[in-house]
Amino acid sequence: MTFDIFLMQAFNGLSLSTILVLMALGLAIVFGLMGVINMAHGELMAMGAYTTYATALLFEKFMPGLKDIYFLIGIVAAFAVTFVFGFALERGVIRFLYKRPLDTMLATWGLSLILQQVFRHVFGPKEVGVPTVSWLQGGWAPAAIPGASFPLSRIFIIALALLVSFGVYLLLFRTRWGLRIRAVTQNRAMAGAAGINTERVDALTFALGCGLAGIAGSSFTMLASTGPVTGQQYVVDTFIVVVFGGVESLLGTLLSATIIGELQSTFEFLMTGSMAKASILLLVIVALYFRPNGLFASKVRR
Amino acid sequence: MKFSRRQFIKSAAAVTTVAALPGAPFIRSAAAADTIKVGILHSLTGTIAIAEASVVDAEKLAIEEINAAGGVMGKKLEVVVEDGASDWPTFAEKARKLLEKDQVAAIFGCYTSASRKAVLPVMERYKGLLYYPTYYEGLEMSPNIMYTAQEGTQSAIASLDWLYKNKGKSFYLIGSDYIWPRTMNKLANLHLKKIGATVAGESYYPLGSIEFASEINKIKAAKPDVIWSTVVGGSNVAFYKQLNAAGITGKTQALCAMAVSEEEASGVGAENLEGFMSCMGYFQSVKNAANDKFVKAFKAKYGANRVVGDTMECGYISVYLWKLAVEKAGSIDVPKVVAASSDLALDAPEGKIKFHKANHHLWKHARIGTFRKDGQIDMIYESPLIEPNPFAKI
């Protein structure tokens, strides 16, 4: 392996890790903090992607001059749409199921099937791709390292993931709202007794998790296409990352995404893609055998 | 209710007799009607619907054209469309329904090899006739199936030979992880070895996989002359987008895809495909009178922005091939139609083709073309008609 390939491989690992972070952050909040097994998380990502696609179409039609900035607006729109949808979903369905986690799984699974059909109906059964904006096309090829080139779209995703993670960190650990979220997730009854409007906190937290899925979906449009069933492909990886990291720990999610991302890109380089995937699953199973609560289970008294 | 022994034996015997002659009632009733029923069996829902729904469009177009021109043996065709729902047991169930209940004279359908393998025993059991319009890996032949697209050797070997002669000596094989790519690459490995080319790498990714960055680095490290891709479906979008982002474009690298047609171009993004090659039996841009007529008719019926691709054309000609065989045989009786299909020729949109004398497959051209910026394909090579050889010995 030459130096340039080595560098690009290292970059890939980082890129894959941050992609997993984007996918898993929303789920970590919804599943990890709130205990809702959200099987529709993948479809929420697809919803974000479709929103970006719709934004692209709108810009193409009405504001072709601003085509190059549509993507930034697409990300914001994706967040907004999935956030609002998540809020409505929590008020309409999820809030009745907080004491029955397995039922949240069934309800959201049903929802995911419904959403798939809705996507198929609205956008057609074919996969759609959004045009990559001109400033994210191609790669950055530093003159100092001949042969190496780093795709701009991936650099953008890394930056976005860092930004989003940092934002979530600030929100959860540096604001009053974050304090309330943490209080409610730790002990709903006590938080309510202390005067926190737990229903409101629940709804906004769930909506935030959904909004993060929307951002993830939006950023994927740069790498791949979106179809009615693409959410199914994302949701498994996302759950693996969250469970492997330790369900209740956001830091665990970040670290587990990093570990899985780096390992997967290394494995993919050493063997075929399918074998790499199988090896990762095997490793996760072994790890969970020895640490059933995930790598970074928070130590709480039960 | 209580059965006496005699009654039991009687009814059992009756059931067995009927079961042993499943073909008989259907021939009589179908021939007696004023119309002839034919079936279309594809996925209209589920993951494969993306690819199969447009094949249904093409097959319906052919049936409509035939009806407008007076039908088959003076009888109009009546079509029964069933949804296989991307689910193999459902395919088998619907095939049985089409043969038993609707008593169709022929079925045009199936897309994946898995769906065909599920339907095959039903076709043989009920003595039906299936026209299968998808290029596939070969290694199959059934008395009740007519294969109207390329089998593995017809596309693989012709493309490898041409690429070896024109593009270089080392090949990198990458595919999705299921039966078709694996079989194609097995063929490719054997043939490349025979002609003295090297295999620089071989890799498989799960269906739907969207991460190809490490694979692209492997390709960069291996520096192959040609990438030979059997990646299918949505993965192709990720594959081409990421190749482009990594600086591998149609200008710098020879890449020939075995499963990317004009149909996929809109999803992949034509700007990502530009300059890369595709090997198929048919391109929309093929120039002849039959194709002009086909493309025009398709766009007139379904919209000017629709494109046609290989499988759609194969579905379209399937209906015509059945019509010709029926008229030659003077009957819709399956064994007679099959017998009449031997050496049967058709002036198809893809050019003059004909059925093989014995093996139920078509003599076909292999074509290689490069993608243009608008998603259409410029043909750069056309092989002579290649004899189908589903059980190839290389």
XYZ file of C-alpha atoms in Angstrom:
696
model
C 0.000 0.000 0.000
C 1.419 3.306 -1.043
C 1.320 6.385 1.140
C -1.407 8.152 -0.826
C -3.671 5.096 -0.673
C -2.976 4.809 3.046
C -3.972 8.419 3.596
C -7.113 8.047 1.528
C -8.013 4.880 3.412
C -7.608 6.676 6.736
C -9.799 9.441 5.395
C -12.409 6.886 4.322
C -12.554 5.428 7.786
C -13.121 8.890 9.187
C -15.741 9.626 6.557
C -17.609 6.387 7.186
C -17.484 7.030 10.926
C -19.017 10.458 10.592
C -21.709 9.093 8.278
C -22.584 6.557 10.963
C -22.576 9.341 13.568
C -25.071 11.326 11.521
C -27.264 8.262 11.086
C -27.107 7.219 14.725
C -27.307 10.496 16.661
C -31.043 10.895 16.155
C -31.692 7.285 17.057
C -29.451 7.533 20.094
C -31.648 10.320 21.409
C -34.942 8.616 20.575
C -33.933 5.072 21.457
C -31.140 5.713 23.932
C -32.540 8.560 25.959
C -36.274 8.037 25.512
C -36.457 4.256 25.191
C -38.553 4.361 22.032
C -37.560 1.663 19.560
C -38.034 3.712 16.421
C -38.145 1.315 13.477
C -39.134 4.198 11.211
C -35.802 5.954 11.721
C -34.619 4.817 8.272
C -37.772 6.153 6.651
C -37.232 9.469 8.411
C -33.809 9.589 6.780
C -35.470 8.841 3.449
C -37.947 11.625 4.206
C -35.047 14.019 4.691
C -33.514 12.852 1.430
C -36.785 13.256 -0.454
C -37.207 16.729 1.041
C -33.784 17.632 -0.327
C -34.792 16.187 -3.679
C -38.000 18.235 -3.661
C -36.015 21.332 -2.762
C -33.707 20.673 -5.699
C -36.696 20.373 -8.030
C -38.211 23.611 -6.722
C -34.967 25.499 -7.180
C -34.500 24.091 -10.654
C -37.947 25.251 -11.602
C -38.276 28.623 -9.918
C -34.796 29.833 -9.020
C -32.302 28.294 -11.428
C -29.902 31.132 -10.642
C -29.553 29.971 -7.042
C -29.021 26.321 -7.949
C -25.661 26.208 -6.217
C -26.956 27.007 -2.780
C -30.087 24.876 -2.845
C -28.307 22.117 -0.990
C -27.769 24.154 2.158
C -31.429 25.087 2.147
C -32.300 21.456 1.442
C -30.552 20.402 4.656
C -32.447 22.971 6.697
C -35.707 22.005 5.004
C -35.037 18.321 5.673
C -34.499 19.073 9.346
C -37.632 21.206 9.517
C -39.878 18.674 7.773
C -38.751 15.680 9.804
C -38.801 17.743 13.013
C -42.424 18.732 12.469
C -43.326 15.208 11.418
C -41.608 13.827 14.523
C -43.472 16.280 16.742
C -46.814 15.245 15.254
C -45.867 11.592 15.499
C -45.022 11.906 19.174
C -48.254 13.747 19.967
C -50.355 11.403 17.845
C -48.882 7.986 18.546
C -45.746 7.638 20.600
C -46.871 9.393 23.773
C -49.431 6.691 24.446
C -46.762 4.027 24.315
C -43.994 5.217 26.656
C -44.674 2.459 29.150
C -44.790 -0.207 26.426
C -41.439 -0.096 24.580
C -42.185 -3.210 22.509
C -45.363 -1.598 21.238
C -43.382 1.419 20.077
C -41.476 -1.031 17.916
C -44.652 -2.387 16.327
C -46.211 1.025 15.874
C -43.128 2.560 14.273
C -42.588 -0.518 12.123
C -46.097 -0.118 10.790
C -45.371 3.539 10.267
C -42.234 2.693 8.301
C -44.272 0.481 5.948
C -46.860 3.219 5.505
C -44.171 5.798 4.792
C -42.585 3.516 2.187
C -45.891 3.316 0.361
C -46.366 7.077 0.632
C -42.903 7.670 -0.865
C -43.707 5.210 -3.644
C -46.958 6.968 -4.327
C -45.602 10.508 -4.276
C -42.141 10.072 -5.801
C -42.606 6.849 -7.783
C -41.002 3.438 -7.325
C -37.776 4.430 -9.065
C -34.821 5.704 -7.161
C -34.255 9.417 -7.424
C -30.927 11.172 -7.314
C -30.348 14.831 -6.673
C -27.750 16.665 -8.723
C -24.571 17.310 -6.765
C -23.982 21.031 -6.430
C -20.965 22.239 -8.344
C -18.894 23.208 -5.320
C -19.137 19.671 -3.917
C -18.182 17.878 -7.103
C -14.810 16.259 -7.513
C -12.092 16.002 -4.921
C -9.464 18.005 -3.138
C -6.045 16.909 -4.345
C -3.336 18.462 -2.163
C -0.165 19.122 -4.155
C 1.993 17.854 -1.290
C 0.679 14.293 -1.643
C 0.704 13.231 -5.281
C -2.003 10.731 -6.161
C -4.221 11.408 -3.180
C -7.588 13.008 -3.588
C -10.279 13.540 -0.996
C -13.872 13.824 -2.221
C -15.301 17.226 -1.361
C -18.709 15.746 -0.606
C -17.194 13.595 2.123
C -15.258 16.504 3.580
C -18.542 18.372 3.714
C -20.266 15.454 5.482
C -17.459 15.251 8.030
C -17.812 18.945 8.755
C -21.581 18.635 8.960
C -21.385 15.679 11.343
C -18.947 17.520 13.603
C -21.179 20.565 13.586
C -24.306 18.556 14.344
C -22.636 16.531 17.118
C -21.304 19.693 18.693
C -24.736 21.288 18.442
C -26.380 18.308 20.110
C -23.741 18.367 22.834
C -24.341 22.059 23.516
C -28.078 21.549 23.501
C -28.087 18.613 25.880
C -25.362 19.664 28.299
C -25.191 23.431 28.152
C -28.796 24.618 27.971
C -31.774 24.644 30.300
C -33.694 22.628 27.768
C -30.983 19.963 27.726
C -31.077 19.832 31.485
C -34.817 19.205 31.338
C -34.393 16.486 28.731
C -31.841 14.721 30.881
C -33.986 15.115 33.949
C -37.059 13.687 32.249
C -35.214 10.737 30.753
C -33.673 9.855 34.100
C -36.826 10.065 36.146
C -40.005 11.238 34.526
C -42.115 11.329 37.712
C -39.553 13.257 39.719
C -38.963 15.723 36.889
C -42.676 16.293 36.624
C -42.916 16.852 40.339
C -40.140 19.425 40.083
C -42.274 21.447 37.718
C -40.973 20.376 34.338
C -43.589 20.031 31.639
C -42.596 16.469 30.770
C -45.011 16.103 27.872
C -43.553 19.108 26.116
C -40.015 17.920 26.724
C -40.857 14.457 25.378
C -42.391 15.838 22.222
C -39.540 18.218 21.480
C -36.887 15.609 22.231
C -38.510 13.075 19.943
C -38.890 15.716 17.258
C -35.205 16.593 17.628
C -34.207 12.960 17.102
C -36.358 12.818 13.976
C -34.943 16.096 12.714
C -31.417 14.710 13.053
C -32.454 11.726 10.928
C -33.649 14.230 8.334
C -30.253 15.911 8.263
C -28.561 12.540 7.833
C -30.854 11.630 4.955
C -30.261 14.941 3.311
C -26.498 14.562 3.402
C -26.683 11.048 1.936
C -28.102 12.371 -1.279
C -24.543 13.409 -2.099
C -23.301 9.831 -1.865
C -26.173 7.688 -3.058
C -29.704 7.710 -4.356
C -32.987 7.595 -2.525
C -35.748 5.084 -3.081
C -38.855 4.116 -1.154
C -37.024 1.296 0.623
C -33.574 2.801 1.176
C -34.513 3.500 4.773
C -34.468 -0.238 5.435
C -30.811 -0.369 4.507
C -29.895 2.428 6.870
C -31.887 1.372 9.905
C -29.968 -1.844 10.603
C -26.581 -0.127 10.600
C -27.987 2.616 12.767
C -29.294 0.241 15.418
C -26.011 -1.666 15.395
C -24.074 1.523 16.088
C -26.365 2.599 18.922
C -26.586 -0.819 20.577
C -22.864 -1.482 20.187
C -22.039 1.841 21.783
C -24.267 1.373 24.771
C -27.813 2.477 24.486
C -27.896 5.227 27.056
C -24.677 6.959 26.211
C -24.327 9.567 23.479
C -20.564 9.460 23.848
C -20.813 5.706 23.377
C -22.656 6.253 20.119
C -19.913 8.553 18.849
C -17.158 6.135 19.815
C -18.961 3.090 18.478
C -19.557 4.877 15.158
C -15.858 5.657 15.015
C -14.812 2.094 15.807
C -17.263 0.497 13.382
C -16.486 3.008 10.642
C -12.725 2.555 10.874
C -12.958 -1.229 11.146
C -15.348 -1.501 8.245
C -13.252 0.581 5.905
C -10.163 -1.411 6.877
C -11.957 -4.721 6.380
C -13.351 -3.579 3.070
C -9.850 -2.837 1.925
C -8.574 -6.240 3.018
C -11.450 -8.440 1.821
C -14.587 -8.241 -0.293
C -17.399 -5.919 0.749
C -19.735 -8.716 1.759
C -17.113 -10.418 3.919
C -16.299 -7.090 5.574
C -19.928 -6.610 6.498
C -20.223 -10.132 7.875
C -17.023 -9.695 9.902
C -18.315 -6.482 11.460
C -21.554 -8.181 12.473
C -19.605 -11.062 13.980
C -17.403 -8.683 15.971
C -20.420 -6.800 17.264
C -22.038 -10.058 18.364
C -18.898 -11.137 20.187
C -18.558 -7.724 21.821
C -22.169 -7.761 22.953
C -21.714 -11.260 24.332
C -19.062 -9.968 26.721
C -20.635 -6.561 27.302
C -24.387 -7.037 26.937
C -25.111 -3.360 27.574
C -22.759 -2.166 24.868
C -19.224 -0.862 25.014
C -19.968 2.281 26.956
C -22.935 1.412 29.138
C -23.483 4.125 31.666
C -23.223 2.885 35.213
C -26.540 3.593 36.841
C -28.166 2.025 39.813
C -31.288 0.154 38.871
C -69.755 -35.956 6.687
C -68.846 -39.586 6.481
C -67.343 -41.135 3.384
C -67.964 -44.740 2.507
C -64.890 -46.542 1.298
C -66.277 -46.790 -2.231
C -67.030 -43.074 -2.391
C -63.576 -42.309 -1.107
C -61.864 -44.397 -3.743
C -64.074 -42.911 -6.443
C -63.387 -39.320 -5.523
C -59.703 -39.973 -4.994
C -59.510 -41.488 -8.461
C -61.333 -38.500 -9.935
C -59.009 -36.048 -8.245
C -55.965 -37.949 -9.463
C -57.244 -38.049 -13.035
C -57.886 -34.316 -13.099
C -54.529 -33.618 -11.506
C -52.767 -35.766 -14.070
C -54.258 -33.812 -16.959
C -53.803 -30.230 -15.894
C -53.114 -28.965 -19.382
C -56.143 -30.488 -21.025
C -59.049 -28.344 -19.763
C -57.160 -25.126 -20.273
C -56.423 -25.740 -23.941
C -60.028 -26.483 -24.746
C -61.586 -23.523 -22.954
C -58.992 -20.968 -24.036
C -59.326 -21.937 -27.684
C -63.080 -21.895 -27.595
C -63.361 -18.262 -26.478
C -63.481 -15.219 -28.775
C -60.403 -13.823 -27.176
C -57.117 -15.357 -26.154
C -56.014 -14.679 -22.601
C -52.368 -13.963 -21.920
C -50.771 -13.162 -18.584
C -48.258 -10.583 -17.442
C -46.517 -11.432 -14.201
C -44.075 -8.877 -12.816
C -43.489 -7.050 -9.545
C -45.610 -3.939 -9.412
C -44.808 -3.446 -5.745
C -41.781 -4.189 -3.587
C -38.104 -3.513 -4.157
C -37.850 -4.909 -7.712
C -40.858 -2.905 -8.936
C -38.362 -0.159 -9.798
C -37.128 -2.294 -12.660
C -40.136 -4.443 -13.505
C -42.915 -1.872 -13.753
C -41.497 -0.467 -16.984
C -41.237 -3.953 -18.509
C -44.983 -4.302 -17.940
C -45.457 -1.057 -19.870
C -43.517 -2.426 -22.836
C -45.375 -5.747 -22.838
C -48.745 -3.999 -22.657
C -47.704 -1.833 -25.594
C -46.956 -4.915 -27.695
C -50.309 -6.483 -26.793
C -52.119 -3.272 -27.672
C -50.331 -3.043 -31.023
C -51.168 -6.636 -31.844
C -54.825 -6.074 -30.986
C -54.927 -2.909 -33.094
C -53.550 -4.914 -36.006
C -56.247 -7.549 -35.727
C -55.050 -9.827 -32.944
C -53.632 -13.320 -33.161
C -55.341 -15.734 -35.577
C -58.217 -13.283 -35.739
C -58.703 -13.238 -31.998
C -58.059 -10.264 -29.731
C -55.677 -10.700 -26.819
C -57.046 -10.232 -23.342
C -54.384 -9.488 -20.784
C -54.419 -10.475 -17.129
C -51.810 -8.598 -15.101
C -50.655 -10.099 -11.823
C -48.320 -8.579 -9.238
C -45.489 -10.799 -8.046
C -44.744 -8.206 -5.351
C -40.975 -8.871 -5.401
C -41.699 -11.999 -3.422
C -40.793 -15.390 -4.908
C -43.562 -17.513 -3.326
C -46.067 -14.903 -4.512
C -44.666 -15.263 -8.030
C -45.242 -19.018 -7.929
C -48.730 -18.582 -6.503
C -49.734 -16.009 -9.128
C -48.293 -18.130 -11.935
C -50.443 -21.018 -10.752
C -53.464 -18.725 -10.607
C -52.844 -17.480 -14.155
C -52.590 -21.014 -15.515
C -55.288 -22.689 -13.480
C -57.946 -20.033 -13.062
C -57.387 -17.658 -15.984
C -56.054 -20.430 -18.240
C -53.765 -18.072 -20.106
C -52.060 -19.233 -23.279
C -48.721 -17.687 -22.313
C -47.202 -15.632 -19.501
C -44.770 -12.805 -20.038
C -42.968 -12.227 -16.826
C -40.397 -12.605 -14.062
C -37.292 -10.485 -13.680
C -34.860 -11.815 -11.100
C -33.500 -15.326 -11.405
C -35.027 -16.048 -8.022
C -38.523 -15.289 -9.291
C -37.962 -17.404 -12.402
C -36.682 -20.342 -10.362
C -39.786 -20.083 -8.179
C -42.124 -20.043 -11.169
C -40.339 -22.777 -13.154
C -41.819 -25.822 -11.367
C -45.307 -24.329 -11.672
C -44.869 -23.833 -15.418
C -43.684 -27.419 -15.824
C -46.389 -28.834 -13.583
C -49.244 -27.016 -15.343
C -47.642 -27.194 -18.802
C -47.721 -23.413 -19.187
C -45.459 -21.229 -21.292
C -43.352 -18.435 -19.815
C -41.472 -15.806 -21.826
C -38.628 -14.522 -19.645
C -37.265 -11.126 -20.759
C -34.268 -10.506 -18.473
C -30.591 -11.121 -19.217
C -29.511 -13.792 -16.791
C -26.621 -16.045 -15.838
C -27.508 -19.094 -17.934
C -27.267 -22.683 -16.669
C -30.960 -23.321 -17.164
C -33.339 -24.656 -19.751
C -36.935 -25.643 -19.314
C -39.352 -27.002 -21.925
C -41.888 -24.447 -20.656
C -39.736 -21.314 -20.644
C -38.596 -19.212 -23.593
C -35.610 -17.006 -22.752
C -35.774 -13.808 -24.781
C -32.810 -11.920 -23.317
C -29.111 -12.744 -23.207
C -27.777 -15.616 -21.178
C -24.427 -15.158 -19.415
C -22.014 -16.060 -22.183
C -23.711 -13.888 -24.796
C -22.863 -10.694 -22.953
C -19.868 -11.656 -20.821
C -17.594 -13.236 -23.366
C -18.234 -10.806 -26.201
C -17.621 -7.822 -23.938
C -14.469 -9.279 -22.368
C -13.016 -10.087 -25.786
C -13.678 -6.604 -27.085
C -12.379 -4.878 -23.942
C -9.252 -7.039 -23.967
C -8.554 -6.125 -27.558
C -9.299 -2.404 -27.223
C -8.874 -1.310 -23.623
C -6.249 -3.379 -21.876
C -5.087 -6.605 -20.306
C -5.908 -6.362 -16.604
C -9.476 -6.533 -15.331
C -11.015 -5.619 -12.006
C -14.273 -7.463 -11.290
C -16.786 -5.891 -8.947
C -20.341 -7.036 -8.377
C -23.340 -7.208 -6.126
C -23.492 -10.299 -3.960
C -25.998 -12.723 -5.457
C -26.270 -15.374 -8.107
C -26.034 -13.334 -11.333
C -22.838 -11.341 -10.599
C -21.171 -14.360 -9.007
C -21.902 -16.568 -12.023
C -20.902 -13.838 -14.474
C -17.601 -13.377 -12.673
C -17.007 -17.123 -12.642
C -17.421 -17.056 -16.416
C -15.211 -13.975 -16.633
C -12.453 -15.540 -14.554
C -12.356 -18.638 -16.746
C -12.494 -16.715 -19.993
C -9.918 -14.085 -18.977
C -7.531 -16.827 -18.020
C -8.084 -18.491 -21.372
C -7.350 -15.351 -23.385
C -4.325 -14.448 -21.270
C -5.695 -11.471 -19.356
C -5.140 -10.923 -15.648
C -7.680 -10.417 -12.905
C -6.467 -7.499 -10.797
C -9.167 -7.907 -8.182
C -12.593 -9.307 -7.484
C -15.065 -8.005 -4.932
C -18.708 -8.344 -3.928
C -20.964 -5.958 -2.026
C -24.348 -6.702 -0.454
C -27.341 -5.607 -2.549
C -28.186 -2.011 -1.768
C -24.746 -1.245 -0.332
C -23.914 2.459 -0.495
C -20.279 2.585 0.611
C -17.684 2.062 -2.112
C -14.908 4.377 -0.942
C -12.581 1.599 0.246
C -13.286 -0.388 -2.888
C -12.332 2.625 -4.968
C -9.038 2.877 -3.104
C -8.430 -0.801 -3.809
C -9.093 -0.136 -7.470
C -6.700 2.813 -7.385
C -4.042 0.632 -5.804
C -4.589 -2.194 -8.310
C -4.534 0.158 -11.338
C -6.562 -2.131 -13.631
C -6.933 -1.326 -17.314
C -10.629 -2.156 -17.174
C -13.239 -2.262 -14.418
C -15.884 -4.868 -15.243
C -18.939 -4.159 -13.142
C -21.873 -6.379 -12.297
C -23.155 -4.043 -9.592
C -26.938 -3.812 -9.825
C -29.731 -1.540 -8.659
C -29.457 1.342 -6.243
C -25.833 0.532 -5.403
C -24.886 1.794 -8.835
C -25.818 5.330 -7.859
C -23.433 5.262 -4.927
C -20.772 3.485 -6.973
C -20.702 6.019 -9.813
C -21.121 9.094 -7.634
C -18.234 7.990 -5.455
C -16.045 7.022 -8.422
C -16.538 10.518 -9.780
C -15.849 12.155 -6.437
C -12.610 10.154 -6.236
C -11.554 11.431 -9.628
C -12.209 8.244 -11.589
C -14.240 9.307 -14.609
C -15.089 8.074 -18.060
C -12.170 10.121 -19.350
C -9.529 8.477 -17.177
C -10.709 4.904 -16.679
C -12.285 2.213 -18.831
C -15.296 0.772 -17.058
C -17.869 -1.523 -18.583
C -21.095 -2.220 -16.709
C -23.141 -5.306 -17.432
C -26.312 -4.115 -15.705
C -26.661 -0.397 -16.263
C -28.995 0.645 -19.049
C -30.552 3.935 -20.115
C -33.306 3.246 -17.580
C -30.876 3.610 -14.684
C -29.231 6.747 -16.022
C -31.742 9.186 -14.539
C -31.326 7.718 -11.046
C -27.545 7.483 -11.241
C -27.241 10.925 -12.745
C -26.068 11.011 -16.338
C -23.248 13.389 -15.369
C -21.759 10.576 -13.263
C -22.056 8.015 -16.069
C -20.692 10.084 -18.917
C -17.926 8.279 -20.757
C -18.355 4.956 -18.950
C -19.360 1.924 -20.987
C -22.295 -0.425 -20.865
C -22.746 -3.814 -22.517
C -26.294 -4.827 -23.423
C -28.220 -6.579 -26.117
C -30.128 -3.430 -26.986
C -29.801 0.342 -26.661
C -32.533 2.873 -27.299
C -30.201 4.581 -29.779
C -29.910 1.496 -32.045
C -30.698 2.621 -35.569
C -33.228 0.686 -37.634
C -36.839 1.013 -38.720
C -38.270 -1.436 -36.178
C -36.591 0.403 -33.317
C -37.726 3.821 -34.525
C -41.270 2.518 -34.548
C -40.916 0.932 -31.089
C -39.389 3.988 -29.421
C -41.912 6.324 -31.038
C -44.869 4.169 -30.038
C -43.571 3.848 -26.480
C -43.075 7.579 -26.058
C -46.448 8.314 -27.617
C -48.158 6.033 -25.113
C -46.184 6.731 -21.948
C -44.682 10.192 -22.358
C -41.813 11.820 -24.213
C -39.468 11.766 -21.229
C -39.622 7.982 -20.798
C -36.700 5.897 -22.042
C -36.586 2.265 -23.075
C -33.920 -0.214 -22.063
C -32.819 -3.747 -22.762
C -35.275 -5.691 -20.593
C -38.193 -3.603 -21.817
C -37.306 -4.338 -25.412
C -36.996 -8.045 -24.602
C -40.432 -7.972 -22.965
C -41.829 -6.227 -26.010
C -40.429 -8.729 -28.504
C -41.495 -11.644 -26.293
C -45.114 -10.924 -27.115
C -44.362 -10.731 -30.829
C -42.298 -13.911 -30.760
C -45.202 -15.716 -29.127
C -47.612 -14.319 -31.734
C -45.380 -15.458 -34.609
C -45.008 -18.925 -33.130
C -48.753 -19.280 -32.564
C -49.496 -18.257 -36.127
C -46.842 -20.597 -37.478
C -48.217 -23.457 -35.393
C -51.832 -22.505 -36.057
C -52.557 -23.249 -32.412
C -51.949 -21.927 -28.906
C -51.191 -25.439 -27.719
C -47.935 -25.089 -25.745
C -45.913 -27.977 -27.266
C -46.891 -26.820 -30.762
C -45.957 -23.204 -30.014
C -42.620 -24.331 -28.618
C -41.949 -26.509 -31.650
C -42.838 -23.636 -33.976
C -40.407 -21.376 -32.097
C -37.405 -23.398 -33.233
C -35.376 -21.198 -35.626
C -38.184 -18.617 -35.596
C -36.851 -15.227 -36.764
C -38.069 -11.717 -35.987
C -37.139 -8.285 -37.251
C -36.926 -6.770 -33.778
C -35.956 -3.302 -32.539
C -32.593 -4.780 -31.579
C -32.087 -6.081 -35.138
C -32.783 -9.415 -36.795
C -32.835 -12.128 -34.173
C -33.941 -15.738 -34.086
C -34.602 -18.532 -31.677
C -32.021 -21.255 -31.395
C -32.970 -24.511 -33.009
C -32.928 -26.463 -29.770
C -32.280 -24.513 -26.597
C -35.145 -22.007 -26.170
C -32.762 -19.022 -26.171
C -32.291 -16.311 -28.783
C -29.334 -15.657 -31.028
C -28.392 -12.154 -29.936
C -26.073 -9.271 -30.602
C -23.879 -7.977 -27.825
C -23.494 -4.222 -27.971
C -21.077 -1.949 -26.162
C -21.685 1.757 -25.927
C -20.579 4.791 -23.963
C -22.926 6.962 -21.958
C -23.552 10.468 -23.211
C -24.239 13.486 -21.034
C -27.993 13.117 -21.631
C -28.111 9.527 -20.379
C -28.373 7.952 -23.798
C -25.764 5.553 -25.130
C -23.575 5.868 -28.217
C -22.859 2.441 -29.601
C -19.184 1.732 -30.211
C -19.294 -1.989 -30.894
C -21.828 -4.468 -32.188
C -21.054 -8.169 -32.310
C -22.420 -10.498 -34.956
C -25.309 -12.703 -33.783
C -23.988 -14.884 -30.975
C -25.221 -18.422 -30.519
C -26.840 -18.935 -27.116
C -24.951 -21.433 -25.012
C -26.630 -21.664 -21.599
C -24.494 -24.581 -20.476
C -21.166 -23.181 -21.544
C -17.979 -25.181 -21.298
C -15.053 -22.812 -21.216
